[in-house]
């Protein structure tokens, strides 16, 4: 049973991202943006934390649609295994993270473990966040403290048998989860290394842009090569500098797309990428968008699958 | 002379009406037509981008392009007759099946484009500041084009 269920589990992270993107509502996003902006008087650490928060698009998953309370969770993320409900991550002492230590927060994000030690589902993209720097985790934690606490109770995931058993995640982690801080290739310039960190770790761009093998793990030799069977069975673009990808795009074109959604041919982004642009990349600094573009131009060019 | 001219006008008008009807019969034609139509929307936005980035043209040109988008948005729904979705035809199209699952919402998104483009036109009529117009263009992309593409458009190969 356990072994038979395993492959199904592996596709989980992928499917979850898909459902998330599809359920998106414009209304809700505007509220989220307003709320993220409303926090005006932030200390430097809190403001840096807010930047990390935007680059990692935490709000997209942790706020319910239709005017859901900011970061109070309860967003339904459907998958063939059942429905996940994102938890409350406001600093409320009982309902949220109010009684957590910073170390527990860091462990959740980078090791994918609960304070009690059980594993999280990879629907929470800690497989990418594991690379986060100590400083970013610490700033992010400072920013989380500025959020209005909400007493909204967490809703249990509604998963079909046997996916509700967290211990099944252990073999998955053994095979596919490598914990550790991000270390950029020393051949990269400072700007490219910053871009690498934003793309690989915070932005978790590979969650959608890298194809997965039969067992649902990302194929690293095809990193960012796009796929015909991405989240929800939809196509995801090749973003390597190959002619099947972004070879014709200048770094400026890429940065402009991440800011506005417009391609050099005046097409507009579609599918799950619209949400990524709205909740994350459009809200970053020009320097960060340029860094991401510079890194994408440095990727190994790959043809389409 | 006068008579020939009005006859010609009449014929042209007839053709204009007949063309979309004829196209509906053939998925390949309608898909081609709507993809060209979409590219046309993009070209109108090119007017705004040239102004913002290269200082070409005037804010009035931008406003005119925006009005064109606002008017033409009303044509979108008719370009997506049933039976022309991506899993239904053997032609490359990025039209998702959701278009026909929730036609009212799809129509609302087309209407949303018209509204967003009208606001943008009003902006370009009230200011010549490239930064403001640039921000307005981004908003039009997000609220007009992106709001529809996120659900109803899939990337082509």
Tab-separated table of C-alpha atoms in Angstrom:
chain	number	residue	atom	x	y	z
A	1	UNK	CA	0.000	0.000	0.000
A	2	UNK	CA	2.650	2.376	1.123
A	3	UNK	CA	4.791	1.815	-1.926
A	4	UNK	CA	1.865	1.920	-4.271
A	5	UNK	CA	0.740	5.239	-2.884
A	6	UNK	CA	4.184	6.746	-3.181
A	7	UNK	CA	4.288	7.718	-6.878
A	8	UNK	CA	0.918	9.379	-6.551
A	9	UNK	CA	2.265	11.434	-3.726
A	10	UNK	CA	5.167	12.648	-5.744
A	11	UNK	CA	3.048	14.591	-8.156
A	12	UNK	CA	1.402	16.401	-5.324
A	13	UNK	CA	3.346	19.610	-5.199
A	14	UNK	CA	2.816	20.076	-8.910
A	15	UNK	CA	-0.913	19.557	-8.881
A	16	UNK	CA	-1.380	21.753	-5.925
A	17	UNK	CA	0.265	24.710	-7.606
A	18	UNK	CA	-2.086	24.212	-10.515
A	19	UNK	CA	-5.248	24.276	-8.515
A	20	UNK	CA	-4.016	27.275	-6.654
A	21	UNK	CA	-3.491	29.289	-9.794
A	22	UNK	CA	-6.842	28.403	-11.206
A	23	UNK	CA	-8.875	29.387	-8.216
A	24	UNK	CA	-7.412	32.831	-8.251
A	25	UNK	CA	-9.773	35.789	-8.152
A	26	UNK	CA	-8.782	39.280	-9.202
A	27	UNK	CA	-10.764	40.788	-6.390
A	28	UNK	CA	-8.870	38.941	-3.773
A	29	UNK	CA	-5.534	39.885	-5.212
A	30	UNK	CA	-6.277	43.542	-5.122
A	31	UNK	CA	-7.202	43.249	-1.482
A	32	UNK	CA	-3.990	41.397	-0.823
A	33	UNK	CA	-1.924	44.030	-2.529
A	34	UNK	CA	-3.647	46.765	-0.601
A	35	UNK	CA	-3.103	44.917	2.623
A	36	UNK	CA	0.540	44.286	1.897
A	37	UNK	CA	0.952	47.969	1.087
A	38	UNK	CA	-1.074	49.171	4.037
A	39	UNK	CA	1.719	48.270	6.439
A	40	UNK	CA	3.330	51.663	6.118
A	41	UNK	CA	5.526	52.167	9.155
A	42	UNK	CA	7.884	49.258	8.931
A	43	UNK	CA	11.332	49.073	10.490
A	44	UNK	CA	14.173	48.366	8.020
A	45	UNK	CA	14.181	44.666	8.980
A	46	UNK	CA	10.405	44.434	8.594
A	47	UNK	CA	10.556	46.184	5.224
A	48	UNK	CA	13.270	43.779	4.042
A	49	UNK	CA	11.044	40.966	5.298
A	50	UNK	CA	8.156	42.308	3.252
A	51	UNK	CA	10.350	42.155	0.145
A	52	UNK	CA	11.183	38.512	0.901
A	53	UNK	CA	7.493	37.866	1.467
A	54	UNK	CA	6.594	39.354	-1.949
A	55	UNK	CA	9.407	37.585	-3.796
A	56	UNK	CA	8.268	34.273	-2.255
A	57	UNK	CA	4.541	35.017	-2.844
A	58	UNK	CA	3.386	33.648	0.509
A	59	UNK	CA	0.084	35.562	0.389
A	60	UNK	CA	-1.183	33.781	-2.717
A	61	UNK	CA	-1.519	30.495	-0.862
A	62	UNK	CA	-2.201	31.714	2.665
A	63	UNK	CA	-5.148	34.052	2.026
A	64	UNK	CA	-8.579	32.685	1.116
A	65	UNK	CA	-10.276	34.094	-2.003
A	66	UNK	CA	-13.098	36.631	-1.877
A	67	UNK	CA	-11.867	38.980	0.785
A	68	UNK	CA	-10.406	36.277	2.998
A	69	UNK	CA	-8.513	37.660	5.986
A	70	UNK	CA	-4.907	38.421	5.062
A	71	UNK	CA	-2.691	35.382	5.822
A	72	UNK	CA	-5.392	33.724	7.928
A	73	UNK	CA	-5.314	30.675	5.628
A	74	UNK	CA	-8.336	28.592	4.736
A	75	UNK	CA	-7.643	28.719	1.052
A	76	UNK	CA	-8.764	25.478	-0.603
A	77	UNK	CA	-6.085	23.921	-2.750
A	78	UNK	CA	-7.628	20.999	-4.574
A	79	UNK	CA	-5.766	17.988	-5.903
A	80	UNK	CA	-6.740	14.480	-6.985
A	81	UNK	CA	-5.819	13.343	-3.479
A	82	UNK	CA	-8.309	15.647	-1.881
A	83	UNK	CA	-8.291	19.242	-0.741
A	84	UNK	CA	-5.616	21.027	1.242
A	85	UNK	CA	-6.508	24.045	3.347
A	86	UNK	CA	-3.662	26.459	3.938
A	87	UNK	CA	-3.053	27.273	7.616
A	88	UNK	CA	-3.292	30.606	9.426
A	89	UNK	CA	0.172	32.224	9.518
A	90	UNK	CA	-0.779	35.475	11.265
A	91	UNK	CA	0.874	35.988	14.688
A	92	UNK	CA	-2.243	34.966	16.643
A	93	UNK	CA	-1.174	33.028	19.777
A	94	UNK	CA	-3.619	30.125	19.417
A	95	UNK	CA	-4.836	30.174	15.839
A	96	UNK	CA	-1.588	31.205	14.126
A	97	UNK	CA	2.147	31.435	14.697
A	98	UNK	CA	1.979	33.658	17.805
A	99	UNK	CA	3.558	31.084	20.092
A	100	UNK	CA	6.178	29.917	17.637
A	101	UNK	CA	9.859	30.709	18.058
A	102	UNK	CA	11.857	32.045	15.124
A	103	UNK	CA	13.729	28.727	15.099
A	104	UNK	CA	10.463	26.830	14.651
A	105	UNK	CA	9.484	29.155	11.806
A	106	UNK	CA	12.885	28.626	10.146
A	107	UNK	CA	12.541	24.872	10.530
A	108	UNK	CA	9.100	24.859	8.897
A	109	UNK	CA	10.313	26.888	5.914
A	110	UNK	CA	13.669	25.224	5.347
A	111	UNK	CA	13.265	21.703	6.717
A	112	UNK	CA	9.556	21.244	6.081
A	113	UNK	CA	8.885	20.040	9.619
A	114	UNK	CA	6.312	21.043	12.198
A	115	UNK	CA	7.395	22.144	15.646
A	116	UNK	CA	6.426	18.609	16.766
A	117	UNK	CA	8.611	17.031	14.068
A	118	UNK	CA	6.076	15.707	11.538
A	119	UNK	CA	6.675	16.479	7.879
A	120	UNK	CA	4.729	19.020	5.851
A	121	UNK	CA	3.243	18.197	2.476
A	122	UNK	CA	5.267	19.596	-0.419
A	123	UNK	CA	2.166	21.625	-1.288
A	124	UNK	CA	4.061	24.053	0.925
A	125	UNK	CA	7.098	24.679	-1.340
A	126	UNK	CA	9.779	24.196	1.309
A	127	UNK	CA	11.720	22.167	-1.247
A	128	UNK	CA	12.634	25.578	-2.757
A	129	UNK	CA	12.547	27.661	0.426
A	130	UNK	CA	15.145	25.374	1.988
A	131	UNK	CA	17.769	27.566	0.312
A	132	UNK	CA	16.684	30.746	2.174
A	133	UNK	CA	19.429	32.695	3.910
A	134	UNK	CA	19.387	33.148	7.694
A	135	UNK	CA	18.991	36.904	7.241
A	136	UNK	CA	15.947	36.514	4.973
A	137	UNK	CA	14.211	34.077	7.316
A	138	UNK	CA	14.843	36.420	10.201
A	139	UNK	CA	13.530	39.499	8.333
A	140	UNK	CA	10.526	37.545	7.098
A	141	UNK	CA	9.768	36.523	10.686
A	142	UNK	CA	9.980	40.189	11.719
A	143	UNK	CA	7.526	41.127	8.959
A	144	UNK	CA	5.083	38.350	9.964
A	145	UNK	CA	4.917	39.958	13.442
A	146	UNK	CA	3.484	43.148	11.855
A	147	UNK	CA	0.464	41.302	10.432
A	148	UNK	CA	-2.900	41.758	12.126
A	149	UNK	CA	-3.494	38.552	14.176
A	150	UNK	CA	-6.546	36.568	13.128
A	151	UNK	CA	-8.268	33.954	15.283
A	152	UNK	CA	-9.504	32.032	12.251
A	153	UNK	CA	-9.169	28.329	13.070
A	154	UNK	CA	-7.272	26.046	10.713
A	155	UNK	CA	-9.327	23.691	8.669
A	156	UNK	CA	-8.165	20.088	8.382
A	157	UNK	CA	-7.068	18.882	4.984
A	158	UNK	CA	-9.644	16.704	3.372
A	159	UNK	CA	-7.483	14.008	1.785
A	160	UNK	CA	-8.599	10.645	0.553
A	161	UNK	CA	-7.170	7.464	2.059
A	162	UNK	CA	-4.228	6.930	2.521
A	163	UNK	CA	-2.843	10.368	1.706
A	164	UNK	CA	-3.871	11.728	5.072
A	165	UNK	CA	-0.967	9.876	6.707
A	166	UNK	CA	1.958	12.218	7.069
A	167	UNK	CA	4.410	9.383	7.670
A	168	UNK	CA	4.039	8.526	3.986
A	169	UNK	CA	5.953	11.727	3.289
A	170	UNK	CA	9.139	10.323	4.791
A	171	UNK	CA	10.100	8.093	1.850
A	172	UNK	CA	9.277	10.957	-0.510
A	173	UNK	CA	11.612	13.246	1.382
A	174	UNK	CA	14.378	10.667	1.437
A	175	UNK	CA	14.260	10.444	-2.335
A	176	UNK	CA	13.614	14.004	-3.385
A	177	UNK	CA	14.214	16.532	-0.679
A	178	UNK	CA	17.679	17.882	-0.099
A	179	UNK	CA	17.831	20.344	2.714
A	180	UNK	CA	20.411	23.149	2.609
A	181	UNK	CA	21.168	26.843	2.106
A	182	UNK	CA	21.555	28.126	-1.439
A	183	UNK	CA	25.089	28.471	-2.734
A	184	UNK	CA	25.447	30.250	-6.060
A	185	UNK	CA	27.819	29.031	-8.736
A	186	UNK	CA	31.039	31.035	-8.183
A	187	UNK	CA	31.185	31.727	-11.934
A	188	UNK	CA	28.153	34.009	-11.649
A	189	UNK	CA	28.454	37.782	-11.286
A	190	UNK	CA	27.008	39.373	-8.177
A	191	UNK	CA	23.864	40.375	-10.081
A	192	UNK	CA	23.418	36.911	-11.592
A	193	UNK	CA	23.914	35.273	-8.190
A	194	UNK	CA	21.181	37.488	-6.733
A	195	UNK	CA	18.981	36.492	-9.661
A	196	UNK	CA	19.739	32.818	-9.070
A	197	UNK	CA	18.633	33.118	-5.462
A	198	UNK	CA	15.414	34.909	-6.464
A	199	UNK	CA	14.598	32.413	-9.228
A	200	UNK	CA	15.649	29.150	-7.572
A	201	UNK	CA	14.779	29.791	-3.937
A	202	UNK	CA	12.328	32.596	-3.179
A	203	UNK	CA	10.434	32.687	-6.491
A	204	UNK	CA	10.279	28.875	-6.709
A	205	UNK	CA	10.048	29.313	-10.501
A	206	UNK	CA	11.122	25.717	-11.135
A	207	UNK	CA	7.992	24.408	-9.412
A	208	UNK	CA	6.200	25.177	-12.680
A	209	UNK	CA	8.914	25.690	-15.311
A	210	UNK	CA	10.903	22.489	-14.741
A	211	UNK	CA	9.356	19.261	-16.035
A	212	UNK	CA	8.902	16.310	-13.712
A	213	UNK	CA	9.763	12.675	-14.165
A	214	UNK	CA	7.292	9.824	-13.892
A	215	UNK	CA	7.601	9.962	-10.129
A	216	UNK	CA	6.842	13.634	-9.917
A	217	UNK	CA	10.345	14.852	-9.086
A	218	UNK	CA	11.842	17.804	-10.963
A	219	UNK	CA	14.223	16.753	-13.746
A	220	UNK	CA	17.225	18.910	-12.954
A	221	UNK	CA	18.916	18.244	-16.305
A	222	UNK	CA	15.895	19.908	-17.911
A	223	UNK	CA	15.715	22.784	-15.469
A	224	UNK	CA	13.466	25.627	-16.704
A	225	UNK	CA	12.978	23.877	-20.054
A	226	UNK	CA	9.197	24.121	-19.801
A	227	UNK	CA	6.727	21.304	-20.159
A	228	UNK	CA	3.607	20.346	-22.066
A	229	UNK	CA	2.141	18.758	-18.953
A	230	UNK	CA	2.633	21.364	-16.262
A	231	UNK	CA	0.257	22.182	-13.462
A	232	UNK	CA	-3.266	21.121	-14.373
A	233	UNK	CA	-1.958	19.499	-17.545
A	234	UNK	CA	-1.321	22.942	-19.043
A	235	UNK	CA	1.719	24.012	-21.006
A	236	UNK	CA	4.389	25.984	-19.238
A	237	UNK	CA	6.881	28.058	-21.234
A	238	UNK	CA	10.535	27.225	-21.751
A	239	UNK	CA	12.434	30.092	-20.098
A	240	UNK	CA	15.978	29.049	-21.030
A	241	UNK	CA	17.813	31.120	-23.674
A	242	UNK	CA	17.090	28.582	-26.449
A	243	UNK	CA	15.221	29.477	-29.636
A	244	UNK	CA	12.316	27.408	-28.259
A	245	UNK	CA	12.495	29.640	-25.210
A	246	UNK	CA	13.676	33.162	-24.555
A	247	UNK	CA	16.614	33.368	-27.013
A	248	UNK	CA	15.030	36.368	-28.751
A	249	UNK	CA	14.277	38.205	-25.532
A	250	UNK	CA	16.811	40.704	-24.193
A	251	UNK	CA	17.352	40.846	-20.434
A	252	UNK	CA	15.367	44.099	-20.587
A	253	UNK	CA	12.451	42.311	-22.296
A	254	UNK	CA	12.393	39.691	-19.544
A	255	UNK	CA	12.513	42.294	-16.775
A	256	UNK	CA	9.699	44.246	-18.481
A	257	UNK	CA	7.585	41.072	-18.718
A	258	UNK	CA	8.107	40.325	-15.030
A	259	UNK	CA	7.035	43.899	-14.263
A	260	UNK	CA	4.051	44.308	-16.607
A	261	UNK	CA	3.177	40.932	-18.145
A	262	UNK	CA	3.757	42.199	-21.694
A	263	UNK	CA	5.919	40.119	-24.022
A	264	UNK	CA	8.105	41.811	-26.657
A	265	UNK	CA	5.382	40.995	-29.235
A	266	UNK	CA	2.718	42.567	-27.020
A	267	UNK	CA	1.165	39.349	-26.095
A	268	UNK	CA	0.091	39.314	-22.473
A	269	UNK	CA	0.994	36.563	-19.979
A	270	UNK	CA	-1.545	33.817	-19.422
A	271	UNK	CA	-2.402	31.003	-17.053
A	272	UNK	CA	-0.642	30.654	-13.730
A	273	UNK	CA	2.006	33.216	-14.719
A	274	UNK	CA	-0.513	36.055	-14.418
A	275	UNK	CA	-0.755	35.437	-10.704
A	276	UNK	CA	3.016	35.188	-10.296
A	277	UNK	CA	3.405	38.596	-11.964
A	278	UNK	CA	0.621	40.236	-9.990
A	279	UNK	CA	1.381	38.976	-6.521
A	280	UNK	CA	5.120	38.798	-6.800
A	281	UNK	CA	7.387	39.974	-9.614
A	282	UNK	CA	5.540	43.241	-10.424
A	283	UNK	CA	6.032	44.283	-6.817
A	284	UNK	CA	9.780	43.750	-6.631
A	285	UNK	CA	12.462	46.353	-7.277
A	286	UNK	CA	13.759	47.000	-10.805
A	287	UNK	CA	17.158	45.764	-9.642
A	288	UNK	CA	15.705	42.423	-8.526
A	289	UNK	CA	13.800	41.951	-11.786
A	290	UNK	CA	16.932	42.730	-13.755
A	291	UNK	CA	18.880	40.259	-11.634
A	292	UNK	CA	16.339	37.519	-12.394
A	293	UNK	CA	16.536	38.363	-16.091
A	294	UNK	CA	20.350	38.281	-16.028
A	295	UNK	CA	20.260	34.836	-14.422
A	296	UNK	CA	17.699	33.455	-16.888
A	297	UNK	CA	19.988	34.584	-19.736
A	298	UNK	CA	22.782	32.525	-18.136
A	299	UNK	CA	20.827	29.254	-18.011
A	300	UNK	CA	21.838	26.322	-20.198
A	301	UNK	CA	19.738	26.616	-23.385
A	302	UNK	CA	17.383	23.646	-23.720
A	303	UNK	CA	15.056	22.713	-26.592
A	304	UNK	CA	11.459	21.905	-25.866
A	305	UNK	CA	10.733	18.401	-24.581
B	1	UNK	CA	-21.277	57.474	-60.401
B	2	UNK	CA	-23.060	58.222	-57.145
B	3	UNK	CA	-25.092	55.139	-57.655
B	4	UNK	CA	-22.063	52.910	-58.254
B	5	UNK	CA	-20.443	54.288	-55.170
B	6	UNK	CA	-23.349	53.566	-52.901
B	7	UNK	CA	-23.714	50.168	-54.470
B	8	UNK	CA	-20.104	49.558	-53.630
B	9	UNK	CA	-20.666	50.713	-50.056
B	10	UNK	CA	-23.626	48.412	-49.817
B	11	UNK	CA	-21.599	45.486	-51.075
B	12	UNK	CA	-18.783	46.233	-48.684
B	13	UNK	CA	-21.206	46.417	-45.790
B	14	UNK	CA	-22.704	43.129	-46.879
B	15	UNK	CA	-19.270	41.560	-46.954
B	16	UNK	CA	-18.511	42.827	-43.484
B	17	UNK	CA	-21.607	41.176	-42.137
B	18	UNK	CA	-21.156	38.017	-44.143
B	19	UNK	CA	-17.508	37.499	-43.275
B	20	UNK	CA	-17.913	36.626	-39.600
B	21	UNK	CA	-20.890	34.401	-40.382
B	22	UNK	CA	-18.971	32.507	-43.030
B	23	UNK	CA	-15.979	32.191	-40.770
B	24	UNK	CA	-18.061	30.481	-38.122
B	25	UNK	CA	-18.558	27.567	-40.412
B	26	UNK	CA	-14.839	26.874	-40.550
B	27	UNK	CA	-12.915	26.555	-37.249
B	28	UNK	CA	-9.561	27.095	-38.980
B	29	UNK	CA	-10.684	30.458	-40.313
B	30	UNK	CA	-12.212	31.705	-37.121
B	31	UNK	CA	-9.189	30.653	-35.100
B	32	UNK	CA	-6.918	32.427	-37.520
B	33	UNK	CA	-9.147	35.468	-37.403
B	34	UNK	CA	-9.212	35.695	-33.638
B	35	UNK	CA	-5.479	35.193	-33.305
B	36	UNK	CA	-4.945	38.071	-35.750
B	37	UNK	CA	-7.506	40.079	-33.810
B	38	UNK	CA	-5.591	39.489	-30.562
B	39	UNK	CA	-2.331	40.482	-32.224
B	40	UNK	CA	-4.109	43.634	-33.335
B	41	UNK	CA	-4.913	44.454	-29.697
B	42	UNK	CA	-1.237	43.975	-28.938
B	43	UNK	CA	-0.286	46.363	-31.739
B	44	UNK	CA	-2.516	49.059	-30.287
B	45	UNK	CA	-0.626	48.681	-27.047
B	46	UNK	CA	2.587	49.025	-29.033
B	47	UNK	CA	1.543	52.631	-29.640
B	48	UNK	CA	1.500	53.217	-25.884
B	49	UNK	CA	4.811	51.492	-25.334
B	50	UNK	CA	6.559	53.518	-28.052
B	51	UNK	CA	5.317	56.669	-26.393
B	52	UNK	CA	6.347	55.597	-22.906
B	53	UNK	CA	9.727	54.138	-23.754
B	54	UNK	CA	10.911	55.997	-26.834
B	55	UNK	CA	8.917	59.221	-26.677
B	56	UNK	CA	7.414	58.463	-30.103
B	57	UNK	CA	3.992	59.868	-30.970
B	58	UNK	CA	1.744	61.786	-28.615
B	59	UNK	CA	-0.485	61.052	-25.639
B	60	UNK	CA	-3.406	61.665	-28.002
B	61	UNK	CA	-2.202	58.736	-30.156
B	62	UNK	CA	-2.166	56.590	-27.025
B	63	UNK	CA	-5.709	57.655	-26.133
B	64	UNK	CA	-6.887	56.847	-29.637
B	65	UNK	CA	-5.301	53.378	-29.499
B	66	UNK	CA	-6.971	52.779	-26.136
B	67	UNK	CA	-10.369	53.837	-27.526
B	68	UNK	CA	-9.885	51.392	-30.389
B	69	UNK	CA	-9.272	48.561	-27.914
B	70	UNK	CA	-12.307	49.608	-25.858
B	71	UNK	CA	-14.542	49.527	-28.927
B	72	UNK	CA	-13.227	46.315	-30.391
B	73	UNK	CA	-13.424	44.384	-27.097
B	74	UNK	CA	-17.105	43.893	-27.907
B	75	UNK	CA	-16.115	41.675	-30.839
B	76	UNK	CA	-14.247	39.114	-28.739
B	77	UNK	CA	-17.117	36.833	-27.713
B	78	UNK	CA	-18.271	36.262	-31.304
B	79	UNK	CA	-14.765	35.100	-32.224
B	80	UNK	CA	-15.114	32.107	-29.903
B	81	UNK	CA	-18.010	30.014	-31.243
B	82	UNK	CA	-18.570	26.596	-29.691
B	83	UNK	CA	-16.522	23.777	-31.119
B	84	UNK	CA	-13.346	25.833	-31.608
B	85	UNK	CA	-11.619	25.050	-28.305
B	86	UNK	CA	-8.156	23.565	-27.945
B	87	UNK	CA	-9.149	19.939	-27.401
B	88	UNK	CA	-11.870	20.016	-30.019
B	89	UNK	CA	-9.971	20.924	-33.163
B	90	UNK	CA	-6.776	19.744	-34.732
B	91	UNK	CA	-5.465	23.287	-35.055
B	92	UNK	CA	-3.092	25.124	-32.765
B	93	UNK	CA	-5.198	27.249	-30.498
B	94	UNK	CA	-4.798	28.388	-26.928
B	95	UNK	CA	-8.537	28.711	-26.269
B	96	UNK	CA	-9.247	26.808	-23.033
B	97	UNK	CA	-12.423	24.743	-22.609
B	98	UNK	CA	-13.379	26.975	-19.636
B	99	UNK	CA	-14.560	29.588	-22.185
B	100	UNK	CA	-17.614	27.466	-22.954
B	101	UNK	CA	-18.060	26.193	-19.404
B	102	UNK	CA	-18.654	29.702	-18.110
B	103	UNK	CA	-19.573	31.863	-21.111
B	104	UNK	CA	-21.020	34.618	-18.909
B	105	UNK	CA	-17.752	35.081	-17.124
B	106	UNK	CA	-15.823	35.034	-20.393
B	107	UNK	CA	-18.116	37.777	-21.698
B	108	UNK	CA	-17.605	39.692	-18.455
B	109	UNK	CA	-13.840	39.554	-19.010
B	110	UNK	CA	-14.278	41.005	-22.508
B	111	UNK	CA	-16.423	43.757	-20.992
B	112	UNK	CA	-13.722	44.237	-18.349
B	113	UNK	CA	-11.194	44.875	-21.129
B	114	UNK	CA	-13.468	47.524	-22.590
B	115	UNK	CA	-13.750	49.254	-19.224
B	116	UNK	CA	-10.031	49.065	-18.494
B	117	UNK	CA	-9.214	50.458	-21.946
B	118	UNK	CA	-11.709	53.307	-21.487
B	119	UNK	CA	-10.084	54.289	-18.171
B	120	UNK	CA	-6.705	54.161	-19.864
B	121	UNK	CA	-7.949	56.398	-22.684
B	122	UNK	CA	-9.240	58.887	-20.118
B	123	UNK	CA	-5.886	58.850	-18.391
B	124	UNK	CA	-4.026	59.518	-21.639
B	125	UNK	CA	-6.431	62.384	-22.338
B	126	UNK	CA	-5.679	63.969	-18.970
B	127	UNK	CA	-1.889	63.670	-18.780
B	128	UNK	CA	1.145	63.474	-21.028
B	129	UNK	CA	3.436	62.137	-18.325
B	130	UNK	CA	5.105	58.988	-19.708
B	131	UNK	CA	5.506	57.484	-16.215
B	132	UNK	CA	1.789	57.828	-15.471
B	133	UNK	CA	0.846	56.511	-18.884
B	134	UNK	CA	3.260	53.606	-18.393
B	135	UNK	CA	1.572	52.719	-15.107
B	136	UNK	CA	-1.839	52.985	-16.773
B	137	UNK	CA	-0.719	50.643	-19.519
B	138	UNK	CA	0.415	48.088	-16.935
B	139	UNK	CA	-2.981	48.348	-15.235
B	140	UNK	CA	-4.750	47.819	-18.561
B	141	UNK	CA	-2.647	44.719	-19.143
B	142	UNK	CA	-3.426	43.353	-15.705
B	143	UNK	CA	-7.142	44.183	-15.479
B	144	UNK	CA	-7.972	43.863	-19.163
B	145	UNK	CA	-5.784	41.257	-20.850
B	146	UNK	CA	-4.444	39.331	-17.840
B	147	UNK	CA	-7.805	38.879	-16.138
B	148	UNK	CA	-8.992	36.891	-19.164
B	149	UNK	CA	-5.752	35.133	-20.164
B	150	UNK	CA	-5.177	33.736	-16.667
B	151	UNK	CA	-8.177	31.415	-16.993
B	152	UNK	CA	-9.039	31.197	-20.663
B	153	UNK	CA	-5.781	31.257	-22.610
B	154	UNK	CA	-3.114	28.555	-22.705
B	155	UNK	CA	0.341	29.093	-24.065
B	156	UNK	CA	0.981	27.806	-27.592
B	157	UNK	CA	4.033	25.762	-28.472
